[in-house]
Amino acid sequence: MMEPRQWWTRPRRVTVLVDNPSWVLPFAERFVAMCLEGGDEARLARSYDEMLDEGAAFLIGCTRITPRDVLARNHRNLVVHASDLPRGRGHSPLAWQIEEGRSTIPICLFDAAPELDTGPVIYRDTIELSGHELIHELHTALGHKTIELCRRFLAETTPPAGEPQHGEPTYYPRRSNDNNRLDPDRTIVEQFDKLRVCDNDRFPAHFELRGHRYRVRVEKE
């Protein structure tokens, strides 16, 4: 690979990888456009075969752990994760924390590693919420902060190093449709944070009552 001073000189090679049909795609496309406007060579990749090498790869909203041989293609591989690592490793940290009633959501940019969410943390920031935001608004806030942290990395005069994670790690499990099940005997207020993270079309809220299952849509007027 090239020396750091060489690969960091524009035009740098920047890949933004999104490995699934994620809500983050419009933000990834916008980030690629910003990189191109800034004079870098940039590409949105949907698979490992489409990635550039010898540069920086941003693995945004990916659902699979990137293999070692793919990580080795680039000088840096960066991930954005919405938790205070090492706490909150794993899946869908934003949704889990909203259900926990949190309004300040930590977010990290860190170097990808072969083990899930274990790499050195480069930046720590937060997203401040008011408590009324629904899933689209939550994704929008996270998407904007994701682009902000990625652009901050590329704006540095030299590639910034990360700091090893410290503390006892915790893990969020993968979410399923059962996480969107409402209890008809509880109030809307008690379950509003669960409703906030439900996708009306892909993963709707639902409940069972008197032998039937019902879907619930929640939208702002």
mmCIF file of C-alpha atoms in Angstrom:
data_model
loop_
_atom_site.group_PDB
_atom_site.id
_atom_site.type_symbol
_atom_site.label_atom_id
_atom_site.label_comp_id
_atom_site.label_asym_id
_atom_site.label_seq_id
_atom_site.Cartn_x
_atom_site.Cartn_y
_atom_site.Cartn_z
ATOM 1 C CA MET A 1 0.000 0.000 0.000
ATOM 2 C CA MET A 2 0.965 3.610 -0.434
ATOM 3 C CA GLU A 3 2.437 5.616 2.423
ATOM 4 C CA PRO A 4 -0.157 7.607 4.469
ATOM 5 C CA ARG A 5 1.049 10.943 3.096
ATOM 6 C CA GLN A 6 0.495 9.729 -0.459
ATOM 7 C CA TRP A 7 -2.942 8.171 -0.085
ATOM 8 C CA TRP A 8 -4.211 11.153 1.909
ATOM 9 C CA THR A 9 -3.311 13.591 -0.880
ATOM 10 C CA ARG A 10 -6.194 14.547 -3.158
ATOM 11 C CA PRO A 11 -7.634 13.067 -5.187
ATOM 12 C CA ARG A 12 -8.121 10.405 -2.515
ATOM 13 C CA ARG A 13 -9.983 7.175 -3.235
ATOM 14 C CA VAL A 14 -13.162 7.031 -1.154
ATOM 15 C CA THR A 15 -15.679 4.192 -1.085
ATOM 16 C CA VAL A 16 -19.039 4.372 0.668
ATOM 17 C CA LEU A 17 -20.364 0.841 1.099
ATOM 18 C CA VAL A 18 -24.029 0.090 1.832
ATOM 19 C CA ASP A 19 -24.583 -3.670 1.672
ATOM 20 C CA ASN A 20 -28.399 -3.722 1.953
ATOM 21 C CA PRO A 21 -31.487 -1.745 0.824
ATOM 22 C CA SER A 22 -31.154 0.578 3.801
ATOM 23 C CA TRP A 23 -32.806 3.886 4.634
ATOM 24 C CA VAL A 24 -29.262 5.301 4.728
ATOM 25 C CA LEU A 25 -28.802 5.078 0.932
ATOM 26 C CA PRO A 26 -29.856 8.691 0.162
ATOM 27 C CA PHE A 27 -27.373 9.945 2.761
ATOM 28 C CA ALA A 28 -24.631 7.720 1.353
ATOM 29 C CA GLU A 29 -25.325 9.095 -2.136
ATOM 30 C CA ARG A 30 -25.157 12.643 -0.799
ATOM 31 C CA PHE A 31 -21.844 11.951 0.931
ATOM 32 C CA VAL A 32 -20.368 10.525 -2.280
ATOM 33 C CA ALA A 33 -21.481 13.650 -4.162
ATOM 34 C CA MET A 34 -19.809 15.836 -1.520
ATOM 35 C CA CYS A 35 -16.563 13.860 -1.872
ATOM 36 C CA LEU A 36 -16.614 14.295 -5.641
ATOM 37 C CA GLU A 37 -17.270 18.011 -5.284
ATOM 38 C CA GLY A 38 -14.290 18.222 -2.919
ATOM 39 C CA GLY A 39 -11.941 16.770 -5.497
ATOM 40 C CA ASP A 40 -11.757 13.156 -4.375
ATOM 41 C CA GLU A 41 -12.441 10.029 -6.402
ATOM 42 C CA ALA A 42 -15.527 8.556 -4.748
ATOM 43 C CA ARG A 43 -17.891 5.680 -5.363
ATOM 44 C CA LEU A 44 -21.044 4.256 -3.790
ATOM 45 C CA ALA A 45 -20.596 0.480 -3.610
ATOM 46 C CA ARG A 46 -23.356 -2.051 -2.952
ATOM 47 C CA SER A 47 -20.993 -5.042 -2.785
ATOM 48 C CA TYR A 48 -17.354 -5.754 -1.991
ATOM 49 C CA ASP A 49 -16.583 -6.208 -5.687
ATOM 50 C CA GLU A 50 -17.568 -2.594 -6.394
ATOM 51 C CA MET A 51 -15.256 -1.065 -3.795
ATOM 52 C CA LEU A 52 -12.237 1.076 -4.614
ATOM 53 C CA ASP A 53 -8.978 0.218 -2.875
ATOM 54 C CA GLU A 54 -5.863 1.999 -1.586
ATOM 55 C CA GLY A 55 -7.955 4.693 0.119
ATOM 56 C CA ALA A 56 -10.673 5.121 2.744
ATOM 57 C CA ALA A 57 -13.810 3.005 2.928
ATOM 58 C CA PHE A 58 -16.871 4.127 4.883
ATOM 59 C CA LEU A 59 -19.042 1.133 5.795
ATOM 60 C CA ILE A 60 -22.390 2.805 6.365
ATOM 61 C CA GLY A 61 -25.452 0.948 7.608
ATOM 62 C CA CYS A 62 -23.899 -2.415 6.765
ATOM 63 C CA THR A 63 -25.523 -5.524 8.181
ATOM 64 C CA ARG A 64 -22.588 -7.917 7.734
ATOM 65 C CA ILE A 65 -19.131 -7.944 9.315
ATOM 66 C CA THR A 66 -16.616 -7.067 6.610
ATOM 67 C CA PRO A 67 -14.063 -9.869 6.022
ATOM 68 C CA ARG A 68 -10.397 -9.308 6.814
ATOM 69 C CA ASP A 69 -9.324 -9.537 3.186
ATOM 70 C CA VAL A 70 -11.761 -6.777 2.225
ATOM 71 C CA LEU A 71 -10.584 -4.562 5.090
ATOM 72 C CA ALA A 72 -7.012 -5.065 3.895
ATOM 73 C CA ARG A 73 -7.764 -3.404 0.553
ATOM 74 C CA ASN A 74 -7.922 0.099 2.051
ATOM 75 C CA HIS A 75 -5.771 2.154 4.387
ATOM 76 C CA ARG A 76 -8.748 2.957 6.619
ATOM 77 C CA ASN A 77 -12.182 1.379 7.032
ATOM 78 C CA LEU A 78 -14.630 3.552 8.994
ATOM 79 C CA VAL A 79 -17.949 2.747 10.631
ATOM 80 C CA VAL A 80 -20.563 4.982 12.262
ATOM 81 C CA HIS A 81 -22.430 3.437 15.208
ATOM 82 C CA ALA A 82 -25.126 5.062 17.344
ATOM 83 C CA SER A 83 -23.959 4.098 20.821
ATOM 84 C CA ASP A 84 -21.290 4.946 23.380
ATOM 85 C CA LEU A 85 -18.892 2.135 22.499
ATOM 86 C CA PRO A 86 -18.069 -0.321 23.929
ATOM 87 C CA ARG A 87 -21.565 -0.062 25.404
ATOM 88 C CA GLY A 88 -24.287 -0.792 22.895
ATOM 89 C CA ARG A 89 -22.402 -2.875 20.384
ATOM 90 C CA GLY A 90 -24.517 -4.909 18.031
ATOM 91 C CA HIS A 91 -27.724 -4.310 16.136
ATOM 92 C CA SER A 92 -30.075 -1.318 15.787
ATOM 93 C CA PRO A 93 -28.657 0.677 18.711
ATOM 94 C CA LEU A 94 -30.758 3.751 17.857
ATOM 95 C CA ALA A 95 -34.044 1.861 18.047
ATOM 96 C CA TRP A 96 -33.123 0.094 21.279
ATOM 97 C CA GLN A 97 -32.121 3.350 22.972
ATOM 98 C CA ILE A 98 -35.302 5.125 21.880
ATOM 99 C CA GLU A 99 -37.310 2.295 23.441
ATOM 100 C CA GLU A 100 -35.254 2.775 26.596
ATOM 101 C CA GLY A 101 -36.542 6.349 26.707
ATOM 102 C CA ARG A 102 -33.292 8.115 25.877
ATOM 103 C CA SER A 103 -33.251 11.542 24.234
ATOM 104 C CA THR A 104 -29.464 11.928 23.968
ATOM 105 C CA ILE A 105 -28.076 9.308 21.603
ATOM 106 C CA PRO A 106 -24.282 8.794 21.539
ATOM 107 C CA ILE A 107 -22.679 8.215 18.155
ATOM 108 C CA CYS A 108 -19.153 7.102 17.259
ATOM 109 C CA LEU A 109 -16.963 7.010 14.180
ATOM 110 C CA PHE A 110 -14.492 4.164 14.579
ATOM 111 C CA ASP A 111 -12.115 1.964 12.638
ATOM 112 C CA ALA A 112 -13.675 -1.276 11.473
ATOM 113 C CA ALA A 113 -12.226 -4.485 12.912
ATOM 114 C CA PRO A 114 -12.836 -8.167 12.162
ATOM 115 C CA GLU A 115 -14.773 -8.478 15.451
ATOM 116 C CA LEU A 116 -18.116 -6.681 15.717
ATOM 117 C CA ASP A 117 -17.870 -3.005 16.787
ATOM 118 C CA THR A 118 -14.512 -3.405 18.528
ATOM 119 C CA GLY A 119 -12.245 -0.993 16.623
ATOM 120 C CA PRO A 120 -10.577 2.187 17.948
ATOM 121 C CA VAL A 121 -12.942 5.151 18.293
ATOM 122 C CA ILE A 122 -11.966 8.288 16.354
ATOM 123 C CA TYR A 123 -14.818 10.667 17.229
ATOM 124 C CA ARG A 124 -17.590 10.665 19.828
ATOM 125 C CA ASP A 125 -20.647 12.884 19.431
ATOM 126 C CA THR A 126 -24.342 12.902 20.298
ATOM 127 C CA ILE A 127 -27.723 13.378 18.674
ATOM 128 C CA GLU A 128 -30.165 15.410 20.758
ATOM 129 C CA LEU A 129 -33.831 14.461 20.414
ATOM 130 C CA SER A 130 -37.015 16.025 21.762
ATOM 131 C CA GLY A 131 -39.028 12.855 22.304
ATOM 132 C CA HIS A 132 -41.613 13.313 19.548
ATOM 133 C CA GLU A 133 -39.584 12.159 16.543
ATOM 134 C CA LEU A 134 -40.897 9.202 14.554
ATOM 135 C CA ILE A 135 -38.780 6.709 12.608
ATOM 136 C CA HIS A 136 -38.259 8.861 9.497
ATOM 137 C CA GLU A 137 -37.184 11.816 11.620
ATOM 138 C CA LEU A 138 -34.903 9.605 13.702
ATOM 139 C CA HIS A 139 -33.240 8.262 10.566
ATOM 140 C CA THR A 140 -32.865 11.783 9.195
ATOM 141 C CA ALA A 141 -31.105 12.955 12.359
ATOM 142 C CA LEU A 142 -28.791 9.939 12.321
ATOM 143 C CA GLY A 143 -28.130 10.298 8.602
ATOM 144 C CA HIS A 144 -27.086 13.942 8.911
ATOM 145 C CA LYS A 145 -24.807 13.182 11.859
ATOM 146 C CA THR A 146 -23.293 10.246 9.963
ATOM 147 C CA ILE A 147 -22.350 12.476 7.042
ATOM 148 C CA GLU A 148 -21.023 15.113 9.430
ATOM 149 C CA LEU A 149 -18.636 12.693 11.138
ATOM 150 C CA CYS A 150 -17.464 11.164 7.846
ATOM 151 C CA ARG A 151 -16.784 14.607 6.361
ATOM 152 C CA ARG A 152 -14.984 15.631 9.531
ATOM 153 C CA PHE A 153 -12.622 12.686 9.086
ATOM 154 C CA LEU A 154 -11.837 13.625 5.492
ATOM 155 C CA ALA A 155 -11.331 17.289 6.440
ATOM 156 C CA GLU A 156 -8.384 16.480 8.732
ATOM 157 C CA THR A 157 -4.902 17.477 7.540
ATOM 158 C CA THR A 158 -3.622 13.984 8.367
ATOM 159 C CA PRO A 159 -5.578 10.758 8.935
ATOM 160 C CA PRO A 160 -6.714 10.882 12.583
ATOM 161 C CA ALA A 161 -5.968 7.914 14.795
ATOM 162 C CA GLY A 162 -8.530 6.312 17.056
ATOM 163 C CA GLU A 163 -8.363 5.380 20.731
ATOM 164 C CA PRO A 164 -8.950 1.815 21.945
ATOM 165 C CA GLN A 165 -12.314 1.168 23.542
ATOM 166 C CA HIS A 166 -12.322 0.878 27.327
ATOM 167 C CA GLY A 167 -14.869 -0.551 29.715
ATOM 168 C CA GLU A 168 -17.211 -3.490 29.874
ATOM 169 C CA PRO A 169 -18.961 -4.034 26.515
ATOM 170 C CA THR A 170 -22.704 -4.524 26.207
ATOM 171 C CA TYR A 171 -24.556 -5.835 23.169
ATOM 172 C CA TYR A 172 -27.906 -5.211 21.531
ATOM 173 C CA PRO A 173 -29.512 -8.231 19.823
ATOM 174 C CA ARG A 174 -30.929 -8.234 16.325
ATOM 175 C CA ARG A 175 -34.487 -6.894 16.254
ATOM 176 C CA SER A 176 -37.432 -8.904 14.988
ATOM 177 C CA ASN A 177 -41.110 -8.285 14.311
ATOM 178 C CA ASP A 178 -41.853 -9.280 17.901
ATOM 179 C CA ASN A 179 -40.197 -6.038 19.030
ATOM 180 C CA ASN A 180 -43.058 -4.132 17.367
ATOM 181 C CA ARG A 181 -45.803 -5.972 19.260
ATOM 182 C CA LEU A 182 -47.998 -3.721 21.389
ATOM 183 C CA ASP A 183 -49.825 -4.701 24.556
ATOM 184 C CA PRO A 184 -53.515 -3.760 24.206
ATOM 185 C CA ASP A 185 -53.807 -3.527 27.995
ATOM 186 C CA ARG A 186 -51.186 -0.759 28.225
ATOM 187 C CA THR A 187 -51.655 2.903 27.338
ATOM 188 C CA ILE A 188 -50.373 4.694 24.247
ATOM 189 C CA VAL A 189 -48.181 6.859 26.459
ATOM 190 C CA GLU A 190 -46.553 3.780 27.965
ATOM 191 C CA GLN A 191 -45.784 2.390 24.516
ATOM 192 C CA PHE A 192 -45.145 5.557 22.528
ATOM 193 C CA ASP A 193 -41.379 5.072 22.308
ATOM 194 C CA LYS A 194 -41.978 1.622 20.821
ATOM 195 C CA LEU A 195 -44.329 3.195 18.264
ATOM 196 C CA ARG A 196 -41.685 5.795 17.371
ATOM 197 C CA VAL A 197 -39.274 3.173 16.023
ATOM 198 C CA CYS A 198 -41.830 1.156 14.049
ATOM 199 C CA ASP A 199 -41.745 1.358 10.252
ATOM 200 C CA ASN A 200 -45.366 1.616 9.101
ATOM 201 C CA ASP A 201 -44.656 -0.261 5.877
ATOM 202 C CA ARG A 202 -41.799 -2.706 6.545
ATOM 203 C CA PHE A 203 -42.060 -3.354 10.293
ATOM 204 C CA PRO A 204 -45.425 -2.034 11.503
ATOM 205 C CA ALA A 205 -46.626 -1.987 15.073
ATOM 206 C CA HIS A 206 -49.248 -4.616 15.775
ATOM 207 C CA PHE A 207 -51.271 -6.198 18.544
ATOM 208 C CA GLU A 208 -53.466 -9.245 19.043
ATOM 209 C CA LEU A 209 -56.945 -9.011 20.518
ATOM 210 C CA ARG A 210 -59.985 -11.325 20.578
ATOM 211 C CA GLY A 211 -58.414 -13.839 18.269
ATOM 212 C CA HIS A 212 -57.243 -11.394 15.602
ATOM 213 C CA ARG A 213 -54.079 -9.494 14.803
ATOM 214 C CA TYR A 214 -54.214 -5.775 13.999
ATOM 215 C CA ARG A 215 -51.682 -3.380 12.489
ATOM 216 C CA VAL A 216 -51.192 0.125 13.856
ATOM 217 C CA ARG A 217 -49.882 3.061 11.832
ATOM 218 C CA VAL A 218 -48.550 6.154 13.547
ATOM 219 C CA GLU A 219 -48.107 9.389 11.591
ATOM 220 C CA LYS A 220 -47.890 13.063 12.436
ATOM 221 C CA GLU A 221 -50.533 15.452 11.178
#
